[in-house]
Amino acid sequence: MEPKLYRPPLEVRGMTSLDKEAFTQTITVPALRVSTGVLNKVVKSLKKSTIQRPGVPRVIQDKEESSDFRLVLLDPHRVSSLSSFSEAEAEALRSFSVAEELHYYELKLTYDNLKSEEVLEAVLPQGQDVTSAFSRVGHIAHMNLRDHQLPYKNLIGQVIMDKNPGVTCVVNKTNIIDSTYRNFKMEVLAGEENMVAKVKENGVTYEFDFSRVYWNPRLSTEHQRVVQLIKRGDTVFDVFAGVGPFAIPAARLGANVLANDLNPESYRWLQHNCKLNKAESKVRSFNLDGRAFIQGPLKQELPALLKGKASVHVVMNLPALALEFLDAFRGLLHQETPTDENLPTVHCYGFSKNDDPDTDVVKRASCSLGFPLENRCSVHFVRNVAPNKDMMCVRFILPKDVLYCSDDEHTEPSEEPAPKRQKCEETTQST
């Protein structure tokens, strides 16, 4: 492990209310006296040996306050003597006629010169996990503190806010995500209590109340991946649309979008973001349960779309539950001669704790559809959300044997045989 330039005073250990002055420390660092005429060239040549510390200048006024010379501060762990310089550095110093003499400078380090990790390592009990990781949502830093960190939560919040420009509010999640509305309770650790965030993702601006809707900045790549599969003139049914990270980019590409979310707050911000991005003419929004949306607006629109040439996409991004909603497609349409043409492409998300998550989500999707998807779908790994828990996306063409039924064969999902229903429940519980 590389030696540390800053060694915190012992008295800061266990601090729960931030006292910035307690972190002040004076250290001795080596320096070179350099003529101002070659100063920039010397600093460039010594970039691996100069001091690297937030808020600490590498060049300071000469002790003698000469206008012709400056002191270049060096990292004491890299330079202890003139022989510490590499051959290239030594040659550069000779070529710029820098005196072969190390000077020493008393450098005062304060809280402002420390990184967040250094402050927290100094404060939290030794041997315990120290994290300064957070998700950035506009001006909000969202943390997921562990139990042993909770006594220090307000100090941690203040440090995160101090060390990250633009962060004016730090929150901690206090419960798991509510699957109904996909939001969670949170506690403000530091800063203002303004939860209305403004973020930009893949060129699109979103505004929303972070405390009342679902937003995950780690899904931007996934949003972009799916949207890139959509072409102008296509139709997108976004069953669990949230505030619009799939719906609005798709609309801006020229797709016709029907976007739905059960959460009234998400629905409100979805409409707001459509207007904000001038996409309201391309997006029809709904505030329905996902199954009601599939068996209502989607069912009404689909027959005409299947006769057209443009592709139809169904996005189902509610990974805690979306696979269970696939049964809503069973026997959705009635037609004497089902068509193979232009069947919808479904993008359905799910979590898996299985050792083989690909196989697991395909089995669960097949179970919900009542139709085997093996070798008829593709599975994309989205992200690891927790130890042994992955977020996956199953993509498949909705089988005509699932979508269509004749009047005398129509069977509601709730009427499926007990053994099949039991098997589905067992598969779901294993995740």
Coordinates of C-alpha atoms in Angstrom, one line a residue:
M1 CA 0.0 0.0 0.0
E2 CA 1.3 3.4 -0.9
P3 CA 2.3 5.6 2.1
K4 CA -0.2 8.3 2.9
L5 CA 0.7 12.0 2.9
Y6 CA -1.9 12.8 5.5
R7 CA -2.2 11.0 8.8
P8 CA -5.3 12.2 10.7
P9 CA -5.2 13.2 14.3
L10 CA -6.3 10.4 16.6
E11 CA -9.0 12.6 18.2
V12 CA -11.2 12.7 15.1
R13 CA -11.9 8.9 15.4
G14 CA -15.5 8.4 16.4
M15 CA -16.6 12.0 15.6
T16 CA -20.3 12.2 14.9
S17 CA -20.7 16.0 14.5
L18 CA -18.2 17.4 11.9
D19 CA -15.5 19.6 13.3
K20 CA -13.5 20.7 10.3
E21 CA -10.8 22.4 12.4
A22 CA -9.9 19.1 14.1
F23 CA -8.4 17.8 10.8
T24 CA -5.8 20.5 10.4
Q25 CA -2.3 19.2 10.3
T26 CA 1.2 20.6 9.3
I27 CA 3.6 18.4 7.4
T28 CA 7.1 19.0 6.0
V29 CA 7.5 18.5 2.3
P30 CA 10.5 18.8 0.1
A31 CA 10.7 21.5 -2.6
L32 CA 12.9 22.7 -5.4
R33 CA 13.8 26.4 -5.9
V34 CA 13.1 27.1 -9.6
S35 CA 13.6 30.2 -11.8
T36 CA 10.3 31.6 -13.0
G37 CA 11.7 31.6 -16.5
V38 CA 11.6 27.8 -16.7
L39 CA 9.0 27.1 -14.1
N40 CA 6.2 25.7 -16.3
K41 CA 8.7 23.4 -18.1
V42 CA 10.0 22.1 -14.8
V43 CA 6.6 21.4 -13.4
K44 CA 5.6 19.5 -16.5
S45 CA 8.8 17.4 -16.3
L46 CA 8.1 16.6 -12.6
K47 CA 4.4 15.8 -12.8
K48 CA 4.9 12.4 -11.3
S49 CA 6.9 13.8 -8.3
T50 CA 5.1 17.0 -7.4
I51 CA 2.5 17.0 -4.7
Q52 CA -1.0 16.0 -5.7
R53 CA -3.5 17.2 -3.2
P54 CA -7.0 18.9 -3.5
G55 CA -6.7 22.6 -3.0
V56 CA -2.9 22.5 -2.5
P57 CA -0.8 24.5 -5.1
R58 CA 2.2 22.8 -6.5
V59 CA 4.0 26.1 -6.9
I60 CA 4.3 28.7 -4.1
Q61 CA 6.1 31.9 -3.3
D62 CA 9.8 31.5 -2.5
K63 CA 10.7 31.9 1.2
E64 CA 12.8 34.9 0.3
E65 CA 9.9 36.3 -1.7
S66 CA 12.1 36.7 -4.7
S67 CA 10.2 37.6 -7.8
D68 CA 12.6 35.5 -9.9
F69 CA 12.1 32.2 -8.1
R70 CA 9.3 29.9 -6.9
L71 CA 9.2 26.8 -4.8
V72 CA 7.9 23.6 -6.5
L73 CA 6.4 21.3 -3.8
L74 CA 7.2 17.6 -4.0
D75 CA 5.5 14.5 -2.7
P76 CA 7.6 13.4 0.3
H77 CA 6.8 9.8 -0.3
R78 CA 8.2 10.0 -3.8
V79 CA 11.1 12.3 -3.2
S80 CA 13.3 12.0 -0.1
S81 CA 16.6 13.0 -1.7
L82 CA 18.0 14.1 -5.1
S83 CA 18.6 10.5 -6.0
S84 CA 14.8 9.9 -5.9
F85 CA 14.3 11.5 -9.3
S86 CA 14.1 9.3 -12.3
E87 CA 16.9 9.6 -15.0
A88 CA 14.5 11.6 -17.2
E89 CA 13.6 14.0 -14.4
A90 CA 17.2 14.5 -13.3
E91 CA 18.2 15.2 -16.9
A92 CA 15.4 17.8 -17.2
L93 CA 16.5 19.5 -14.0
R94 CA 20.1 19.7 -15.3
S95 CA 18.9 21.1 -18.7
F96 CA 16.9 23.8 -16.9
S97 CA 19.8 24.6 -14.6
V98 CA 17.8 23.9 -11.4
A99 CA 20.0 24.0 -8.3
E100 CA 20.7 20.4 -7.0
E101 CA 19.4 21.2 -3.5
L102 CA 16.2 20.2 -1.7
H103 CA 14.5 22.8 0.4
Y104 CA 11.8 22.0 3.0
Y105 CA 8.5 23.7 3.4
E106 CA 6.0 23.5 6.3
L107 CA 2.7 22.8 4.5
K108 CA -0.6 23.2 6.4
L109 CA -3.2 20.7 5.4
T110 CA -6.9 21.4 6.3
Y111 CA -10.2 19.6 5.9
D112 CA -10.5 21.3 2.6
N113 CA -7.4 19.5 1.3
L114 CA -8.7 16.1 2.2
K115 CA -10.7 13.6 0.0
S116 CA -14.0 12.3 1.3
E117 CA -12.5 8.8 1.7
E118 CA -9.7 10.2 3.9
V119 CA -12.1 12.0 6.2
L120 CA -14.4 9.0 6.6
E121 CA -11.5 6.6 7.1
A122 CA -10.3 8.8 9.9
V123 CA -13.7 9.1 11.6
L124 CA -15.3 5.7 11.3
P125 CA -14.2 2.8 13.6
Q126 CA -11.1 1.0 12.4
G127 CA -11.7 -2.2 10.5
Q128 CA -15.2 -1.3 9.4
D129 CA -16.2 -0.8 5.8
V130 CA -15.9 2.8 4.7
T131 CA -17.9 3.9 1.7
S132 CA -18.2 7.3 0.1
A133 CA -20.1 5.9 -2.9
F134 CA -23.4 7.4 -4.0
S135 CA -25.7 7.8 -6.9
R136 CA -26.0 11.3 -8.3
V137 CA -29.4 12.5 -9.3
G138 CA -29.2 16.1 -10.2
H139 CA -28.3 18.0 -7.1
I140 CA -29.1 15.0 -4.9
A141 CA -26.5 12.4 -3.7
H142 CA -28.3 9.2 -2.9
M143 CA -26.6 6.9 -0.4
N144 CA -27.2 3.4 0.8
L145 CA -25.6 3.4 4.3
R146 CA -25.0 0.2 6.2
D147 CA -26.1 -0.2 9.9
H148 CA -22.6 0.4 11.3
Q149 CA -22.5 3.7 9.4
L150 CA -25.8 5.1 10.7
P151 CA -24.4 6.7 13.9
Y152 CA -22.2 8.8 11.6
K153 CA -24.9 9.5 8.9
N154 CA -25.1 13.2 9.3
L155 CA -21.3 13.7 9.3
I156 CA -21.1 11.4 6.2
G157 CA -23.8 13.5 4.5
Q158 CA -22.0 16.7 5.2
V159 CA -18.7 15.3 3.9
I160 CA -20.2 14.1 0.7
M161 CA -21.8 17.5 0.1
D162 CA -18.6 19.4 0.9
K163 CA -16.5 17.3 -1.4
N164 CA -18.8 17.1 -4.4
P165 CA -19.5 20.4 -6.2
G166 CA -23.1 20.8 -7.2
V167 CA -24.4 18.4 -4.5
T168 CA -26.7 20.4 -2.3
C169 CA -28.7 17.5 -0.7
V170 CA -27.6 14.1 0.6
V171 CA -30.2 11.4 1.3
N172 CA -30.1 7.9 2.6
K173 CA -32.6 5.1 1.6
T174 CA -34.4 3.9 4.7
N175 CA -36.4 1.0 3.2
I176 CA -36.5 -1.3 0.2
I177 CA -38.2 -0.1 -3.0
D178 CA -42.0 -0.4 -2.9
S179 CA -42.9 -2.6 -5.9
T180 CA -46.3 -0.9 -6.3
Y181 CA -45.0 2.7 -6.9
R182 CA -41.3 1.9 -7.2
N183 CA -40.2 4.5 -4.7
F184 CA -38.7 4.3 -1.3
K185 CA -38.6 6.3 1.9
M186 CA -35.5 8.4 2.3
E187 CA -33.9 10.6 5.0
V188 CA -32.1 13.8 4.4
L189 CA -28.7 13.6 5.9
A190 CA -27.4 17.0 4.9
G191 CA -28.3 20.1 2.9
E192 CA -31.6 21.3 1.6
E193 CA -34.8 19.2 1.5
N194 CA -35.6 20.0 -2.2
M195 CA -36.3 16.7 -3.8
V196 CA -37.2 18.0 -7.2
A197 CA -34.2 17.0 -9.4
K198 CA -33.2 17.9 -12.9
V199 CA -31.1 15.5 -14.8
K200 CA -29.9 15.0 -18.3
E201 CA -29.6 11.5 -19.8
N202 CA -28.6 10.6 -23.3
G203 CA -29.4 14.2 -24.4
V204 CA -32.8 14.3 -22.8
T205 CA -33.8 16.4 -19.8
Y206 CA -35.9 15.0 -17.0
E207 CA -37.4 16.7 -14.0
F208 CA -39.1 14.8 -11.1
D209 CA -39.6 14.5 -7.3
F210 CA -36.9 11.9 -6.5
S211 CA -38.7 11.0 -3.2
R212 CA -41.9 10.0 -5.0
V213 CA -40.9 8.3 -8.3
Y214 CA -38.3 5.8 -9.4
W215 CA -35.1 6.9 -11.1
N216 CA -31.9 5.0 -11.4
P217 CA -28.9 6.8 -13.1
R218 CA -27.2 3.4 -13.6
L219 CA -29.7 2.5 -16.2
S220 CA -28.8 5.1 -18.8
T221 CA -26.8 2.7 -21.0
E222 CA -29.8 0.2 -20.9
H223 CA -32.3 2.9 -21.9
Q224 CA -30.0 3.8 -24.8
R225 CA -29.5 0.2 -25.9
V226 CA -33.3 -0.5 -26.2
V227 CA -34.1 2.9 -27.8
Q228 CA -31.5 2.3 -30.5
L229 CA -33.6 -0.8 -31.6
I230 CA -36.5 1.5 -32.3
K231 CA -37.0 3.2 -35.7
R232 CA -39.0 6.2 -36.9
G233 CA -42.7 5.2 -37.3
D234 CA -42.5 2.2 -34.9
T235 CA -45.0 2.0 -32.0
V236 CA -43.8 1.6 -28.4
F237 CA -46.0 0.4 -25.6
D238 CA -44.1 1.3 -22.3
V239 CA -46.0 -0.6 -19.7
F240 CA -44.1 0.7 -16.6
A241 CA -42.9 4.0 -18.0
G242 CA -41.8 5.9 -14.9
V243 CA -41.0 9.5 -15.8
G244 CA -40.2 8.5 -19.4
P245 CA -36.6 7.3 -19.9
F246 CA -37.6 4.9 -22.6
A247 CA -40.7 6.7 -23.8
I248 CA -39.4 10.2 -24.5
P249 CA -36.2 9.2 -26.3
A250 CA -38.2 6.8 -28.5
A251 CA -40.7 9.6 -29.2
R252 CA -37.9 12.0 -30.1
L253 CA -36.7 9.4 -32.7
G254 CA -40.1 9.5 -34.3
A255 CA -41.8 6.5 -32.7
N256 CA -45.4 6.6 -31.6
V257 CA -45.5 5.9 -27.9
L258 CA -48.2 4.8 -25.5
A259 CA -46.6 5.2 -22.0
N260 CA -48.2 4.0 -18.8
D261 CA -47.4 4.1 -15.0
L262 CA -49.5 3.2 -12.0
N263 CA -47.8 5.8 -9.8
P264 CA -49.8 9.1 -10.0
E265 CA -46.6 11.0 -9.4
S266 CA -44.7 9.2 -12.1
Y267 CA -47.6 9.8 -14.5
R268 CA -47.6 13.5 -13.7
W269 CA -43.9 13.9 -14.2
L270 CA -44.1 11.8 -17.4
Q271 CA -46.5 14.3 -18.8
H272 CA -44.3 17.2 -17.6
N273 CA -41.2 15.7 -19.2
C274 CA -43.0 15.1 -22.5
K275 CA -43.8 18.8 -22.6
L276 CA -40.3 19.7 -21.4
N277 CA -38.8 17.8 -24.4
K278 CA -41.5 18.8 -26.9
A279 CA -42.6 15.2 -27.3
E280 CA -46.2 15.5 -26.1
S281 CA -47.6 15.0 -29.6
K282 CA -45.8 11.6 -29.9
V283 CA -46.7 10.3 -26.5
R284 CA -50.0 9.2 -25.1
S285 CA -49.8 8.7 -21.4
F286 CA -51.9 6.5 -19.1
N287 CA -52.2 6.1 -15.3
L288 CA -53.2 2.4 -15.1
D289 CA -52.1 -0.9 -13.6
G290 CA -49.8 -2.6 -16.0
R291 CA -52.2 -5.5 -16.6
A292 CA -55.0 -3.1 -17.2
F293 CA -52.9 -1.2 -19.7
I294 CA -52.1 -4.4 -21.6
Q295 CA -55.7 -5.5 -21.7
G296 CA -57.0 -2.0 -22.4
P297 CA -55.1 0.5 -24.6
L298 CA -52.5 -2.0 -25.9
K299 CA -55.3 -4.5 -26.8
Q300 CA -57.3 -1.8 -28.6
E301 CA -54.4 -0.5 -30.7
L302 CA -52.6 -3.8 -31.5
P303 CA -54.9 -5.3 -34.2
A304 CA -54.5 -2.3 -36.6
L305 CA -50.7 -2.1 -35.9
L306 CA -50.2 -5.8 -36.7
K307 CA -51.6 -5.1 -40.2
G308 CA -49.0 -2.4 -40.8
K309 CA -45.3 -2.6 -41.7
A310 CA -43.8 -0.7 -38.8
S311 CA -42.4 -2.6 -35.8
V312 CA -44.2 -2.8 -32.5
H313 CA -42.3 -2.9 -29.2
V314 CA -43.5 -3.6 -25.7
V315 CA -41.2 -2.4 -22.9
M316 CA -41.8 -3.9 -19.5
N317 CA -39.2 -2.4 -17.0
L318 CA -40.5 -3.4 -13.6
P319 CA -37.8 -6.1 -12.8
A320 CA -39.3 -7.1 -9.4
L321 CA -42.7 -8.1 -11.0
A322 CA -42.7 -7.6 -14.8
L323 CA -42.3 -11.3 -15.7
E324 CA -45.5 -12.1 -13.8
F325 CA -47.4 -9.6 -16.0
L326 CA -46.7 -11.6 -19.1
D327 CA -49.8 -13.7 -18.5
A328 CA -51.8 -10.7 -19.5
F329 CA -50.9 -11.4 -23.2
R330 CA -52.5 -14.9 -23.1
G331 CA -55.5 -14.9 -25.5
L332 CA -55.4 -11.1 -25.7
L333 CA -56.7 -11.0 -29.3
H334 CA -59.4 -13.0 -31.1
Q335 CA -58.9 -13.9 -34.7
E336 CA -59.9 -16.9 -36.8
T337 CA -56.7 -16.9 -38.8
P338 CA -53.8 -15.5 -36.7
T339 CA -51.1 -13.7 -38.6
D340 CA -47.3 -14.4 -38.3
E341 CA -46.5 -11.0 -39.6
N342 CA -45.4 -8.0 -37.5
L343 CA -45.9 -9.6 -34.1
P344 CA -44.8 -7.4 -31.2
T345 CA -41.2 -7.6 -29.8
V346 CA -41.3 -7.7 -26.0
H347 CA -38.5 -6.4 -23.8
C348 CA -39.2 -7.7 -20.3
Y349 CA -37.0 -7.1 -17.3
G350 CA -36.5 -9.3 -14.2
F351 CA -34.3 -9.9 -11.2
S352 CA -32.6 -13.2 -10.7
K353 CA -30.7 -14.7 -7.8
N354 CA -30.1 -17.9 -9.6
D355 CA -26.7 -19.3 -10.4
D356 CA -27.8 -19.4 -14.0
P357 CA -29.8 -16.2 -14.4
D358 CA -30.3 -16.5 -18.2
T359 CA -32.0 -19.8 -17.9
D360 CA -33.9 -18.7 -14.8
V361 CA -35.6 -15.6 -16.4
V362 CA -36.4 -17.5 -19.5
K363 CA -38.1 -20.3 -17.5
R364 CA -40.1 -17.8 -15.5
A365 CA -41.1 -15.8 -18.6
S366 CA -42.2 -19.1 -20.3
C367 CA -44.2 -20.1 -17.2
S368 CA -46.0 -16.8 -17.2
L369 CA -46.8 -16.9 -20.9
G370 CA -47.7 -20.6 -20.8
F371 CA -45.4 -21.0 -23.8
P372 CA -41.8 -22.3 -24.0
L373 CA -39.4 -19.4 -25.0
E374 CA -36.2 -21.6 -25.0
N375 CA -34.4 -21.0 -28.3
R376 CA -37.0 -18.3 -29.2
C377 CA -35.6 -15.4 -27.2
S378 CA -32.4 -13.5 -26.3
V379 CA -31.3 -12.6 -22.8
H380 CA -29.3 -9.5 -22.0
F381 CA -27.4 -8.9 -18.7
V382 CA -28.2 -5.4 -17.6
R383 CA -26.4 -5.0 -14.2
N384 CA -25.6 -6.6 -10.9
V385 CA -27.8 -4.9 -8.4
A386 CA -26.6 -6.7 -5.2
P387 CA -24.4 -9.7 -4.4
N388 CA -25.9 -12.7 -6.2
K389 CA -28.7 -10.6 -7.7
D390 CA -28.7 -9.7 -11.4
M391 CA -31.0 -7.5 -13.5
M392 CA -31.8 -9.2 -16.8
C393 CA -33.8 -8.4 -20.0
V394 CA -35.5 -11.1 -22.0
R395 CA -36.4 -10.1 -25.6
F396 CA -38.7 -12.2 -27.7
I397 CA -41.3 -12.0 -30.4
L398 CA -44.7 -12.5 -28.8
P399 CA -45.8 -15.9 -30.0
K400 CA -49.1 -16.0 -32.0
D401 CA -50.1 -19.1 -30.0
V402 CA -50.0 -16.9 -26.9
L403 CA -51.5 -13.7 -28.4
Y404 CA -54.4 -15.2 -30.3
C405 CA -57.3 -17.4 -29.3
S406 CA -60.6 -18.3 -30.8
D407 CA -63.8 -17.5 -29.0
D408 CA -64.4 -21.0 -27.7
E409 CA -60.7 -21.5 -26.6
H410 CA -60.3 -18.3 -24.7
T411 CA -58.9 -19.0 -21.2
E412 CA -58.3 -16.4 -18.6
P413 CA -54.9 -16.5 -16.9
S414 CA -56.6 -17.0 -13.5
E415 CA -58.2 -20.2 -14.8
E416 CA -54.9 -22.0 -15.5
P417 CA -54.6 -25.5 -14.1
A418 CA -53.5 -25.7 -10.5
P419 CA -50.3 -27.8 -11.2
K420 CA -49.1 -25.2 -13.7
R421 CA -49.9 -22.3 -11.3
Q422 CA -48.1 -24.1 -8.5
K423 CA -45.0 -24.7 -10.7
C424 CA -44.9 -21.0 -11.6
E425 CA -45.1 -20.0 -7.9
E426 CA -42.3 -22.4 -7.1
T427 CA -40.1 -20.9 -9.9
T428 CA -40.8 -17.4 -8.7
Q429 CA -40.0 -18.1 -5.1
S430 CA -36.6 -19.5 -6.1
T431 CA -35.5 -16.1 -7.3

